PDB file of C-alpha atoms in Angstrom:
ATOM      1  CA  MET A   1     -24.532  44.322  38.657  1.00 87.00           C
ATOM      2  CA  GLY A   2     -25.639  44.137  42.299  1.00 94.00           C
ATOM      3  CA  ILE A   3     -27.412  41.154  44.178  1.00 96.00           C
ATOM      4  CA  ASN A   4     -30.802  42.699  43.895  1.00 95.00           C
ATOM      5  CA  GLU A   5     -30.524  43.395  40.129  1.00 97.00           C
ATOM      6  CA  ALA A   6     -29.088  39.880  39.648  1.00 97.00           C
ATOM      7  CA  PHE A   7     -32.212  38.307  41.296  1.00 97.00           C
ATOM      8  CA  ASP A   8     -34.431  40.941  39.110  1.00 97.00           C
ATOM      9  CA  SER A   9     -32.668  39.420  35.835  1.00 97.00           C
ATOM     10  CA  LEU A  10     -33.326  35.869  37.365  1.00 97.00           C
ATOM     11  CA  GLN A  11     -37.072  36.397  38.140  1.00 97.00           C
ATOM     12  CA  LYS A  12     -37.675  37.749  34.306  1.00 95.00           C
ATOM     13  CA  THR A  13     -36.248  34.498  32.932  1.00 95.00           C
ATOM     14  CA  VAL A  14     -38.803  32.403  35.495  1.00 95.00           C
ATOM     15  CA  ASP A  15     -41.798  34.350  35.058  1.00 95.00           C
ATOM     16  CA  GLU A  16     -44.176  33.859  32.181  1.00 93.00           C
ATOM     17  CA  ASP A  17     -44.974  36.848  29.822  1.00 93.00           C
ATOM     18  CA  ILE A  18     -47.753  39.155  31.029  1.00 94.00           C
ATOM     19  CA  ALA A  19     -49.668  38.736  27.768  1.00 95.00           C
ATOM     20  CA  LYS A  20     -49.800  35.088  27.823  1.00 94.00           C
ATOM     21  CA  THR A  21     -50.886  34.934  31.512  1.00 95.00           C
ATOM     22  CA  ARG A  22     -53.355  37.225  30.659  1.00 96.00           C
ATOM     23  CA  LEU A  23     -54.669  35.212  28.054  1.00 96.00           C
ATOM     24  CA  ALA A  24     -54.638  32.199  30.256  1.00 96.00           C
ATOM     25  CA  ARG A  25     -56.863  34.184  32.633  1.00 96.00           C
ATOM     26  CA  GLU A  26     -59.194  35.376  30.180  1.00 97.00           C
ATOM     27  CA  ARG A  27     -59.582  31.503  28.869  1.00 96.00           C
ATOM     28  CA  ARG A  28     -60.013  30.600  32.492  1.00 97.00           C
ATOM     29  CA  ASP A  29     -62.861  33.398  32.853  1.00 97.00           C
ATOM     30  CA  LEU A  30     -64.551  32.466  29.973  1.00 98.00           C
ATOM     31  CA  PHE A  31     -65.333  28.926  31.406  1.00 98.00           C
ATOM     32  CA  LYS A  32     -66.034  30.545  34.929  1.00 98.00           C
ATOM     33  CA  GLU A  33     -68.815  32.893  33.223  1.00 97.00           C
ATOM     34  CA  ALA A  34     -70.349  30.354  31.302  1.00 98.00           C
ATOM     35  CA  LEU A  35     -70.833  28.005  33.971  1.00 98.00           C
ATOM     36  CA  ARG A  36     -71.672  30.492  36.509  1.00 97.00           C
ATOM     37  CA  LYS A  37     -74.637  31.144  34.581  1.00 95.00           C
ATOM     38  CA  GLU A  38     -75.961  27.600  34.711  1.00 98.00           C
ATOM     39  CA  PRO A  39     -79.071  27.070  37.100  1.00 97.00           C
ATOM     40  CA  ASP A  40     -77.544  24.372  39.149  1.00 98.00           C
ATOM     41  CA  VAL A  41     -74.297  26.348  39.772  1.00 98.00           C
ATOM     42  CA  LEU A  42     -73.743  28.126  43.067  1.00 98.00           C
ATOM     43  CA  LYS A  43     -69.985  29.485  42.220  1.00 97.00           C
ATOM     44  CA  THR A  44     -67.180  29.023  39.996  1.00 98.00           C
ATOM     45  CA  PHE A  45     -63.547  29.909  41.149  1.00 97.00           C
ATOM     46  CA  GLY A  46     -59.988  29.474  39.838  1.00 97.00           C
ATOM     47  CA  SER A  47     -57.748  26.975  41.418  1.00 95.00           C
ATOM     48  CA  GLY A  48     -54.170  25.935  40.599  1.00 94.00           C
ATOM     49  CA  SER A  49     -51.046  27.838  40.461  1.00 95.00           C
ATOM     50  CA  LEU A  50     -52.484  30.449  38.209  1.00 95.00           C
ATOM     51  CA  SER A  51     -54.939  31.316  40.868  1.00 96.00           C
ATOM     52  CA  ARG A  52     -52.247  31.646  43.363  1.00 96.00           C
ATOM     53  CA  SER A  53     -49.599  33.474  40.781  1.00 96.00           C
ATOM     54  CA  THR A  54     -47.178  30.769  41.546  1.00 96.00           C
ATOM     55  CA  GLN A  55     -47.161  29.567  38.299  1.00 94.00           C
ATOM     56  CA  LEU A  56     -44.261  28.759  36.103  1.00 92.00           C
ATOM     57  CA  LYS A  57     -43.948  29.615  32.328  1.00 91.00           C
ATOM     58  CA  PRO A  58     -45.302  28.176  29.770  1.00 93.00           C
ATOM     59  CA  ILE A  59     -48.812  28.099  31.102  1.00 94.00           C
ATOM     60  CA  HIS A  60     -50.367  25.109  29.149  1.00 93.00           C
ATOM     61  CA  ASP A  61     -53.412  24.496  31.646  1.00 93.00           C
ATOM     62  CA  VAL A  62     -55.425  26.178  34.099  1.00 96.00           C
ATOM     63  CA  ASP A  63     -58.108  24.947  36.561  1.00 96.00           C
ATOM     64  CA  ILE A  64     -61.654  25.966  37.594  1.00 97.00           C
ATOM     65  CA  VAL A  65     -63.770  24.590  40.355  1.00 98.00           C
ATOM     66  CA  VAL A  66     -67.547  24.531  39.923  1.00 98.00           C
ATOM     67  CA  VAL A  67     -69.678  24.131  42.968  1.00 98.00           C
ATOM     68  CA  TYR A  68     -72.933  22.882  42.405  1.00 98.00           C
ATOM     69  CA  ASP A  69     -76.109  22.810  44.146  1.00 98.00           C
ATOM     70  CA  PRO A  70     -76.692  19.689  46.075  1.00 97.00           C
ATOM     71  CA  ASP A  71     -80.217  19.733  45.912  1.00 97.00           C
ATOM     72  CA  GLU A  72     -80.174  19.674  42.087  1.00 97.00           C
ATOM     73  CA  HIS A  73     -77.933  16.632  42.310  1.00 97.00           C
ATOM     74  CA  PRO A  74     -79.016  14.773  45.318  1.00 96.00           C
ATOM     75  CA  GLU A  75     -77.164  11.759  44.262  1.00 95.00           C
ATOM     76  CA  TRP A  76     -73.696  13.233  43.957  1.00 97.00           C
ATOM     77  CA  GLY A  77     -71.308  13.158  47.026  1.00 95.00           C
ATOM     78  CA  SER A  78     -71.903   9.395  48.159  1.00 93.00           C
ATOM     79  CA  SER A  79     -69.320   6.472  47.166  1.00 93.00           C
ATOM     80  CA  GLY A  80     -70.380   4.974  43.828  1.00 95.00           C
ATOM     81  CA  PRO A  81     -71.041   5.513  40.101  1.00 96.00           C
ATOM     82  CA  SER A  82     -72.118   9.158  41.093  1.00 96.00           C
ATOM     83  CA  ALA A  83     -68.183  10.171  40.824  1.00 97.00           C
ATOM     84  CA  GLN A  84     -67.962   9.167  37.261  1.00 96.00           C
ATOM     85  CA  GLU A  85     -71.582  10.467  36.505  1.00 97.00           C
ATOM     86  CA  ALA A  86     -70.876  13.900  37.839  1.00 97.00           C
ATOM     87  CA  LEU A  87     -67.792  14.152  35.446  1.00 98.00           C
ATOM     88  CA  GLU A  88     -70.086  12.824  32.499  1.00 97.00           C
ATOM     89  CA  TYR A  89     -72.403  15.477  33.384  1.00 98.00           C
ATOM     90  CA  ILE A  90     -69.587  18.497  33.383  1.00 97.00           C
ATOM     91  CA  ARG A  91     -68.321  17.057  29.884  1.00 98.00           C
ATOM     92  CA  SER A  92     -72.076  17.468  28.563  1.00 98.00           C
ATOM     93  CA  GLN A  93     -72.495  20.922  30.141  1.00 98.00           C
ATOM     94  CA  VAL A  94     -69.196  22.157  28.853  1.00 98.00           C
ATOM     95  CA  ASN A  95     -69.591  20.997  25.671  1.00 97.00           C
ATOM     96  CA  ARG A  96     -73.185  22.522  25.351  1.00 98.00           C
ATOM     97  CA  LEU A  97     -71.890  25.871  26.544  1.00 98.00           C
ATOM     98  CA  LEU A  98     -68.473  25.950  24.817  1.00 98.00           C
ATOM     99  CA  SER A  99     -67.945  23.193  22.302  1.00 97.00           C
ATOM    100  CA  GLN A 100     -66.257  24.692  19.023  1.00 95.00           C
ATOM    101  CA  SER A 101     -69.053  23.209  16.732  1.00 94.00           C
ATOM    102  CA  ALA A 102     -72.229  24.247  18.786  1.00 93.00           C
ATOM    103  CA  GLY A 103     -71.302  26.084  21.986  1.00 97.00           C
ATOM    104  CA  THR A 104     -74.259  28.372  23.081  1.00 98.00           C
ATOM    105  CA  HIS A 105     -71.907  30.723  25.230  1.00 97.00           C
ATOM    106  CA  ALA A 106     -68.654  30.458  23.024  1.00 97.00           C
ATOM    107  CA  THR A 107     -67.111  28.002  20.483  1.00 97.00           C
ATOM    108  CA  VAL A 108     -63.760  27.116  22.050  1.00 97.00           C
ATOM    109  CA  ILE A 109     -63.452  23.499  23.074  1.00 97.00           C
ATOM    110  CA  ARG A 110     -62.093  21.102  20.353  1.00 97.00           C
ATOM    111  CA  HIS A 111     -62.189  17.793  22.611  1.00 96.00           C
ATOM    112  CA  THR A 112     -62.760  16.741  25.948  1.00 97.00           C
ATOM    113  CA  LEU A 113     -61.352  13.643  28.313  1.00 97.00           C
ATOM    114  CA  VAL A 114     -62.768  12.729  31.354  1.00 97.00           C
ATOM    115  CA  ARG A 115     -59.826  12.385  33.982  1.00 96.00           C
ATOM    116  CA  ASN A 116     -59.856  11.338  37.524  1.00 96.00           C
ATOM    117  CA  HIS A 117     -60.829  14.207  39.230  1.00 95.00           C
ATOM    118  CA  ALA A 118     -61.658  16.740  36.350  1.00 97.00           C
ATOM    119  CA  VAL A 119     -62.785  17.169  32.749  1.00 98.00           C
ATOM    120  CA  LYS A 120     -59.985  18.293  30.541  1.00 97.00           C
ATOM    121  CA  CYS A 121     -60.995  20.576  28.011  1.00 98.00           C
ATOM    122  CA  PHE A 122     -58.647  21.118  25.053  1.00 97.00           C
ATOM    123  CA  LEU A 123     -58.644  24.503  23.239  1.00 97.00           C
ATOM    124  CA  ASP A 124     -56.287  23.255  20.589  1.00 94.00           C
ATOM    125  CA  ASP A 125     -55.488  20.156  18.702  1.00 92.00           C
ATOM    126  CA  ILE A 126     -55.510  17.109  21.274  1.00 90.00           C
ATOM    127  CA  ASP A 127     -52.351  16.093  19.596  1.00 91.00           C
ATOM    128  CA  ASP A 128     -50.366  19.249  19.882  1.00 91.00           C
ATOM    129  CA  PRO A 129     -47.531  18.796  22.543  1.00 87.00           C
ATOM    130  CA  GLU A 130     -48.498  22.503  23.663  1.00 88.00           C
ATOM    131  CA  ALA A 131     -52.171  22.377  23.895  1.00 93.00           C
ATOM    132  CA  PHE A 132     -54.037  24.883  25.767  1.00 96.00           C
ATOM    133  CA  THR A 133     -56.294  22.953  28.287  1.00 97.00           C
ATOM    134  CA  VAL A 134     -58.951  23.975  31.090  1.00 98.00           C
ATOM    135  CA  ASP A 135     -59.387  21.443  33.660  1.00 97.00           C
ATOM    136  CA  VAL A 136     -63.149  21.580  34.988  1.00 98.00           C
ATOM    137  CA  MET A 137     -63.746  19.880  38.620  1.00 97.00           C
ATOM    138  CA  ALA A 138     -67.368  19.255  40.288  1.00 96.00           C
ATOM    139  CA  ALA A 139     -67.527  20.150  43.950  1.00 98.00           C
ATOM    140  CA  LEU A 140     -70.151  19.945  46.936  1.00 98.00           C
ATOM    141  CA  ARG A 141     -69.476  22.744  49.460  1.00 97.00           C
ATOM    142  CA  GLN A 142     -69.646  21.043  52.966  1.00 96.00           C
ATOM    143  CA  PRO A 143     -70.782  22.527  56.265  1.00 96.00           C
ATOM    144  CA  ASP A 144     -67.475  23.340  57.288  1.00 95.00           C
ATOM    145  CA  GLY A 145     -66.130  25.131  53.917  1.00 95.00           C
ATOM    146  CA  SER A 146     -64.409  22.334  52.336  1.00 96.00           C
ATOM    147  CA  LEU A 147     -65.344  20.650  49.140  1.00 97.00           C
ATOM    148  CA  LEU A 148     -66.166  17.058  48.219  1.00 97.00           C
ATOM    149  CA  ILE A 149     -65.048  16.284  44.608  1.00 97.00           C
ATOM    150  CA  PRO A 150     -65.103  13.273  42.450  1.00 97.00           C
ATOM    151  CA  GLU A 151     -62.634  10.640  42.399  1.00 96.00           C
ATOM    152  CA  LYS A 152     -63.694   8.494  39.262  1.00 96.00           C
ATOM    153  CA  LEU A 153     -60.908   5.658  39.729  1.00 96.00           C
ATOM    154  CA  ASN A 154     -61.979   4.983  43.159  1.00 95.00           C
ATOM    155  CA  ALA A 155     -65.800   5.364  42.580  1.00 97.00           C
ATOM    156  CA  ARG A 156     -65.959   7.774  45.552  1.00 96.00           C
ATOM    157  CA  TRP A 157     -66.057  11.618  46.533  1.00 97.00           C
ATOM    158  CA  VAL A 158     -62.731  12.965  48.578  1.00 96.00           C
ATOM    159  CA  SER A 159     -62.324  16.295  50.699  1.00 95.00           C
ATOM    160  CA  ALA A 160     -60.336  18.961  49.423  1.00 95.00           C
ATOM    161  CA  ASN A 161     -59.931  22.571  50.277  1.00 96.00           C
ATOM    162  CA  PRO A 162     -57.982  24.763  47.455  1.00 95.00           C
ATOM    163  CA  GLU A 163     -59.391  28.019  48.555  1.00 96.00           C
ATOM    164  CA  PHE A 164     -57.353  27.480  51.898  1.00 96.00           C
ATOM    165  CA  LEU A 165     -54.158  27.233  50.001  1.00 96.00           C
ATOM    166  CA  ILE A 166     -55.119  30.186  47.708  1.00 97.00           C
ATOM    167  CA  ASP A 167     -55.733  32.280  50.905  1.00 97.00           C
ATOM    168  CA  MET A 168     -52.404  31.172  52.611  1.00 97.00           C
ATOM    169  CA  VAL A 169     -50.434  32.145  49.760  1.00 98.00           C
ATOM    170  CA  ALA A 170     -52.230  35.422  49.030  1.00 97.00           C
ATOM    171  CA  GLY A 171     -51.841  36.282  52.949  1.00 97.00           C
ATOM    172  CA  ARG A 172     -47.906  35.565  52.752  1.00 97.00           C
ATOM    173  CA  GLN A 173     -47.800  37.863  49.530  1.00 98.00           C
ATOM    174  CA  ARG A 174     -49.292  40.629  51.411  1.00 97.00           C
ATOM    175  CA  ASP A 175     -46.886  40.169  54.437  1.00 96.00           C
ATOM    176  CA  TRP A 176     -43.786  39.880  52.231  1.00 97.00           C
ATOM    177  CA  SER A 177     -43.820  41.306  48.443  1.00 96.00           C
ATOM    178  CA  TYR A 178     -41.216  38.784  47.838  1.00 97.00           C
ATOM    179  CA  PHE A 179     -43.210  35.690  48.532  1.00 98.00           C
ATOM    180  CA  ARG A 180     -44.707  34.868  45.334  1.00 98.00           C
ATOM    181  CA  PRO A 181     -41.638  35.706  43.253  1.00 97.00           C
ATOM    182  CA  LEU A 182     -39.632  33.370  45.370  1.00 98.00           C
ATOM    183  CA  VAL A 183     -41.868  30.527  45.136  1.00 98.00           C
ATOM    184  CA  ARG A 184     -41.455  30.547  41.311  1.00 97.00           C
ATOM    185  CA  LEU A 185     -37.938  30.657  41.798  1.00 98.00           C
ATOM    186  CA  LEU A 186     -37.894  27.564  43.891  1.00 98.00           C
ATOM    187  CA  LYS A 187     -40.165  25.791  41.536  1.00 97.00           C
ATOM    188  CA  GLN A 188     -37.766  26.434  38.790  1.00 97.00           C
ATOM    189  CA  TRP A 189     -34.876  25.351  40.860  1.00 98.00           C
ATOM    190  CA  ARG A 190     -36.348  22.229  41.702  1.00 97.00           C
ATOM    191  CA  LEU A 191     -36.421  21.231  38.060  1.00 96.00           C
ATOM    192  CA  GLY A 192     -32.790  20.747  37.961  1.00 94.00           C
ATOM    193  CA  VAL A 193     -32.073  18.922  41.693  1.00 95.00           C
ATOM    194  CA  PRO A 194     -30.627  15.422  41.189  1.00 95.00           C
ATOM    195  CA  VAL A 195     -33.491  13.579  42.739  1.00 96.00           C
ATOM    196  CA  LYS A 196     -35.154  10.085  42.158  1.00 96.00           C
ATOM    197  CA  GLY A 197     -38.034  10.870  39.737  1.00 95.00           C
ATOM    198  CA  ARG A 198     -39.330  14.703  40.125  1.00 94.00           C
ATOM    199  CA  VAL A 199     -40.583  16.952  42.624  1.00 97.00           C
ATOM    200  CA  LYS A 200     -43.974  18.155  42.174  1.00 96.00           C
ATOM    201  CA  SER A 201     -44.465  21.735  42.307  1.00 95.00           C
ATOM    202  CA  LEU A 202     -46.860  21.920  44.636  1.00 96.00           C
ATOM    203  CA  VAL A 203     -44.126  20.393  47.384  1.00 98.00           C
ATOM    204  CA  MET A 204     -41.959  23.294  46.577  1.00 98.00           C
ATOM    205  CA  GLU A 205     -44.844  25.652  47.249  1.00 97.00           C
ATOM    206  CA  VAL A 206     -46.067  24.125  50.675  1.00 97.00           C
ATOM    207  CA  LEU A 207     -42.097  24.078  51.611  1.00 98.00           C
ATOM    208  CA  ALA A 208     -42.183  27.731  50.867  1.00 98.00           C
ATOM    209  CA  LEU A 209     -45.163  28.618  53.023  1.00 98.00           C
ATOM    210  CA  GLN A 210     -43.283  26.357  55.892  1.00 97.00           C
ATOM    211  CA  CYS A 211     -39.652  27.554  55.336  1.00 98.00           C
ATOM    212  CA  LEU A 212     -39.366  31.012  54.045  1.00 98.00           C
ATOM    213  CA  PRO A 213     -39.445  34.073  56.400  1.00 96.00           C
ATOM    214  CA  GLU A 214     -41.952  36.887  56.546  1.00 95.00           C
ATOM    215  CA  SER A 215     -39.483  39.729  55.809  1.00 95.00           C
ATOM    216  CA  GLY A 216     -35.965  40.584  54.589  1.00 94.00           C
ATOM    217  CA  ASN A 217     -34.331  40.408  51.327  1.00 96.00           C
ATOM    218  CA  ARG A 218     -34.334  37.709  48.698  1.00 97.00           C
ATOM    219  CA  ALA A 219     -30.894  36.728  49.365  1.00 97.00           C
ATOM    220  CA  LYS A 220     -31.248  36.177  53.274  1.00 97.00           C
ATOM    221  CA  GLY A 221     -34.945  34.704  52.703  1.00 97.00           C
ATOM    222  CA  LEU A 222     -33.633  32.029  50.264  1.00 98.00           C
ATOM    223  CA  LYS A 223     -30.705  31.352  52.630  1.00 98.00           C
ATOM    224  CA  THR A 224     -33.241  30.770  55.620  1.00 98.00           C
ATOM    225  CA  PHE A 225     -35.327  28.641  53.176  1.00 98.00           C
ATOM    226  CA  PHE A 226     -33.049  26.193  52.129  1.00 98.00           C
ATOM    227  CA  THR A 227     -31.557  25.312  55.737  1.00 98.00           C
ATOM    228  CA  ALA A 228     -34.916  24.906  57.078  1.00 98.00           C
ATOM    229  CA  ALA A 229     -36.405  22.880  54.055  1.00 98.00           C
ATOM    230  CA  ALA A 230     -33.663  20.420  54.254  1.00 98.00           C
ATOM    231  CA  VAL A 231     -34.408  19.480  57.768  1.00 98.00           C
ATOM    232  CA  ARG A 232     -38.458  19.780  57.004  1.00 97.00           C
ATOM    233  CA  VAL A 233     -38.503  17.824  54.155  1.00 98.00           C
ATOM    234  CA  HIS A 234     -37.772  14.691  56.122  1.00 97.00           C
ATOM    235  CA  GLU A 235     -41.212  14.930  57.881  1.00 96.00           C
ATOM    236  CA  GLY A 236     -42.957  14.983  54.292  1.00 95.00           C
ATOM    237  CA  VAL A 237     -45.014  17.558  52.760  1.00 97.00           C
ATOM    238  CA  TRP A 238     -48.512  17.467  53.787  1.00 96.00           C
ATOM    239  CA  ASP A 239     -51.846  19.199  52.530  1.00 94.00           C
ATOM    240  CA  PRO A 240     -51.992  22.511  54.637  1.00 94.00           C
ATOM    241  CA  ALA A 241     -55.681  21.987  55.016  1.00 93.00           C
ATOM    242  CA  GLY A 242     -55.155  18.892  56.549  1.00 93.00           C
ATOM    243  CA  LEU A 243     -57.433  16.804  54.182  1.00 93.00           C
ATOM    244  CA  CYS A 244     -55.722  15.742  51.295  1.00 90.00           C
ATOM    245  CA  GLY A 245     -52.593  13.942  52.832  1.00 93.00           C
ATOM    246  CA  GLU A 246     -48.912  13.645  51.781  1.00 96.00           C
ATOM    247  CA  ILE A 247     -48.744  15.692  48.580  1.00 96.00           C
ATOM    248  CA  GLN A 248     -46.108  13.257  47.002  1.00 97.00           C
ATOM    249  CA  PRO A 249     -45.667  10.125  48.942  1.00 96.00           C
ATOM    250  CA  ASP A 250     -42.849   8.787  46.363  1.00 96.00           C
ATOM    251  CA  LEU A 251     -40.799  11.993  47.045  1.00 97.00           C
ATOM    252  CA  ASP A 252     -37.289  11.318  47.078  1.00 97.00           C
ATOM    253  CA  ARG A 253     -36.770  12.891  50.428  1.00 97.00           C
ATOM    254  CA  GLN A 254     -33.096  12.449  51.003  1.00 97.00           C
ATOM    255  CA  GLY A 255     -32.455  13.506  47.655  1.00 97.00           C
ATOM    256  CA  LEU A 256     -34.100  16.608  47.921  1.00 98.00           C
ATOM    257  CA  SER A 257     -32.852  17.283  51.305  1.00 98.00           C
ATOM    258  CA  ASP A 258     -29.303  16.533  49.958  1.00 98.00           C
ATOM    259  CA  ALA A 259     -30.061  19.288  47.119  1.00 98.00           C
ATOM    260  CA  LEU A 260     -31.177  21.900  49.735  1.00 98.00           C
ATOM    261  CA  SER A 261     -28.665  21.256  52.065  1.00 98.00           C
ATOM    262  CA  GLU A 262     -25.978  21.889  49.323  1.00 98.00           C
ATOM    263  CA  ALA A 263     -27.791  24.987  48.064  1.00 98.00           C
ATOM    264  CA  ALA A 264     -27.939  26.079  51.795  1.00 98.00           C
ATOM    265  CA  ASP A 265     -24.351  25.893  52.094  1.00 98.00           C
ATOM    266  CA  LEU A 266     -23.744  27.884  49.065  1.00 98.00           C
ATOM    267  CA  ALA A 267     -26.310  30.491  49.879  1.00 98.00           C
ATOM    268  CA  ASP A 268     -24.767  30.959  53.159  1.00 98.00           C
ATOM    269  CA  ARG A 269     -21.301  31.434  51.431  1.00 98.00           C
ATOM    270  CA  ALA A 270     -22.913  33.781  49.026  1.00 98.00           C
ATOM    271  CA  CYS A 271     -24.734  36.012  51.851  1.00 97.00           C
ATOM    272  CA  THR A 272     -21.171  36.176  53.848  1.00 97.00           C
ATOM    273  CA  ALA A 273     -19.337  37.251  50.584  1.00 97.00           C
ATOM    274  CA  ALA A 274     -22.007  39.830  49.859  1.00 97.00           C
ATOM    275  CA  ASP A 275     -21.668  41.243  53.663  1.00 96.00           C
ATOM    276  CA  GLU A 276     -18.038  41.565  53.409  1.00 97.00           C
ATOM    277  CA  GLY A 277     -18.379  43.285  50.121  1.00 96.00           C
ATOM    278  CA  ASN A 278     -17.107  40.810  47.701  1.00 96.00           C
ATOM    279  CA  THR A 279     -20.291  41.114  45.475  1.00 96.00           C
ATOM    280  CA  ASP A 280     -18.874  39.165  42.445  1.00 96.00           C
ATOM    281  CA  GLU A 281     -18.118  35.908  44.583  1.00 97.00           C
ATOM    282  CA  ALA A 282     -21.746  36.285  45.928  1.00 98.00           C
ATOM    283  CA  LEU A 283     -23.073  36.338  42.177  1.00 98.00           C
ATOM    284  CA  ARG A 284     -21.012  33.314  41.276  1.00 97.00           C
ATOM    285  CA  LEU A 285     -22.271  31.612  44.271  1.00 98.00           C
ATOM    286  CA  TRP A 286     -25.864  32.284  43.521  1.00 98.00           C
ATOM    287  CA  GLN A 287     -24.995  31.237  39.995  1.00 97.00           C
ATOM    288  CA  GLU A 288     -23.825  27.896  41.210  1.00 97.00           C
ATOM    289  CA  ILE A 289     -27.430  27.342  42.929  1.00 98.00           C
ATOM    290  CA  PHE A 290     -29.674  28.753  40.002  1.00 97.00           C
ATOM    291  CA  GLY A 291     -27.702  28.418  36.834  1.00 95.00           C
ATOM    292  CA  ASP A 292     -26.601  30.263  34.026  1.00 94.00           C
ATOM    293  CA  ASP A 293     -29.864  32.160  34.019  1.00 95.00           C
ATOM    294  CA  PHE A 294     -28.447  33.853  37.560  1.00 96.00           C
ATOM    295  CA  PRO A 295     -26.169  36.688  36.064  1.00 96.00           C
ATOM    296  CA  ALA A 296     -22.469  36.703  37.582  1.00 95.00           C
ATOM    297  CA  PRO A 297     -18.983  37.839  36.312  1.00 92.00           C
ATOM    298  CA  ALA A 298     -16.480  35.011  34.783  1.00 87.00           C
ATOM    299  CA  VAL A 299     -14.059  33.617  37.106  1.00 78.00           C
ATOM    300  CA  ALA A 300     -10.659  35.670  36.403  1.00 68.00           C
ATOM    301  CA  PRO A 301      -8.360  33.403  34.787  1.00 65.00           C
ATOM    302  CA  LYS A 302      -5.369  32.442  36.745  1.00 64.00           C
ATOM    303  CA  ARG A 303      -1.823  33.371  35.611  1.00 61.00           C
ATOM    304  CA  THR A 304       1.353  30.983  36.295  1.00 55.00           C
ATOM    305  CA  GLY A 305       4.893  31.728  35.493  1.00 50.00           C
ATOM    306  CA  SER A 306       4.669  29.446  32.054  1.00 47.00           C
ATOM    307  CA  THR A 307       1.935  31.060  31.053  1.00 44.00           C
ATOM    308  CA  ILE A 308       2.980  34.671  31.509  1.00 41.00           C
ATOM    309  CA  GLY A 309       2.638  36.717  28.416  1.00 40.00           C
ATOM    310  CA  ALA A 310       0.818  33.813  26.722  1.00 40.00           C
ATOM    311  CA  PRO A 311      -3.267  34.143  25.803  1.00 40.00           C
ATOM    312  CA  ALA A 312      -5.229  33.804  29.005  1.00 39.00           C
ATOM    313  CA  LEU A 313      -7.046  30.439  29.429  1.00 38.00           C
ATOM    314  CA  LEU A 314     -10.422  30.449  30.861  1.00 37.00           C
ATOM    315  CA  THR A 315     -11.352  28.158  33.561  1.00 38.00           C
ATOM    316  CA  ALA A 316     -14.646  26.423  33.114  1.00 39.00           C
ATOM    317  CA  ARG A 317     -17.446  27.713  35.634  1.00 39.00           C
ATOM    318  CA  PRO A 318     -18.768  24.918  37.246  1.00 39.00           C
ATOM    319  CA  ILE A 319     -22.411  24.885  36.852  1.00 36.00           C
ATOM    320  CA  LYS A 320     -24.912  22.998  39.275  1.00 40.00           C
ATOM    321  CA  ASP A 321     -28.449  22.565  39.009  1.00 39.00           C
ATOM    322  CA  ALA A 322     -29.196  24.189  35.671  1.00 37.00           C
ATOM    323  CA  PRO A 323     -32.801  25.042  35.315  1.00 37.00           C
ATOM    324  CA  GLN A 324     -34.680  23.098  32.790  1.00 33.00           C
ATOM    325  CA  GLY A 325     -37.830  23.359  30.948  1.00 36.00           C
TER     326      GLY A 325
END
């Protein structure tokens, strides 16, 4: 197996099944369609990783943004109780349109919860650990194109621009067809790195925007990414739109940098091995980075004088960063 075929195989283990992805989009679009017909709604659009096609499997939730007409809700957008009031309004609206018992557009919502920025709508039993949910967020369009969204816990409205990130990712994908697939690989990779706490998937996506190249093959692109990101992460990873601040203030920067540096070293050795025609060694090094889902030949058993003629003993292959989830 060649390097490209091995990356193709790994990609298949990371990407969600197309039928499940299509179902998630259909559920999202059902909410968009129902809310778009409301007289106080100007626009609805998908947000989150599914809208950027950078989602990992399994897809358990999707996000939509509902842009309301400010003339219909003049009290919204100011600090105070209007943040929670807006969320309660959405909750009532989606239940009227889509509740399982009496929805006028469809009967799909079994339960709703008001969260800090959005209303979480359960399409399955709330006690089901794999329940599919749709997060619905209210927004008001600002003159500069950004949005104001409610923040219940602090009784205020905050600025955000999810469309900016959607456009950035789409642009990078147009320039390099490997961009989105590699973002998904990197999101999967981060699940196995030895850091304190966890690394948010959006951290990896923004690092990818900053550190992945815009052309070339996947191996060289990942080598470039790991090398650059190991340094870049020390600066913190911030909202590309410049509105929401640092994406993960409690990120273990040193731990992630160490993991990126180790991956950069392995990737460099893998690229060198490939350039020298040693494909098997290159595959084994990439497997050290991505775990057993990356196909590679087993290490050849060593033979000594005392074992000549005896059954071969297989040496365990060291595995690092085995993917989780």
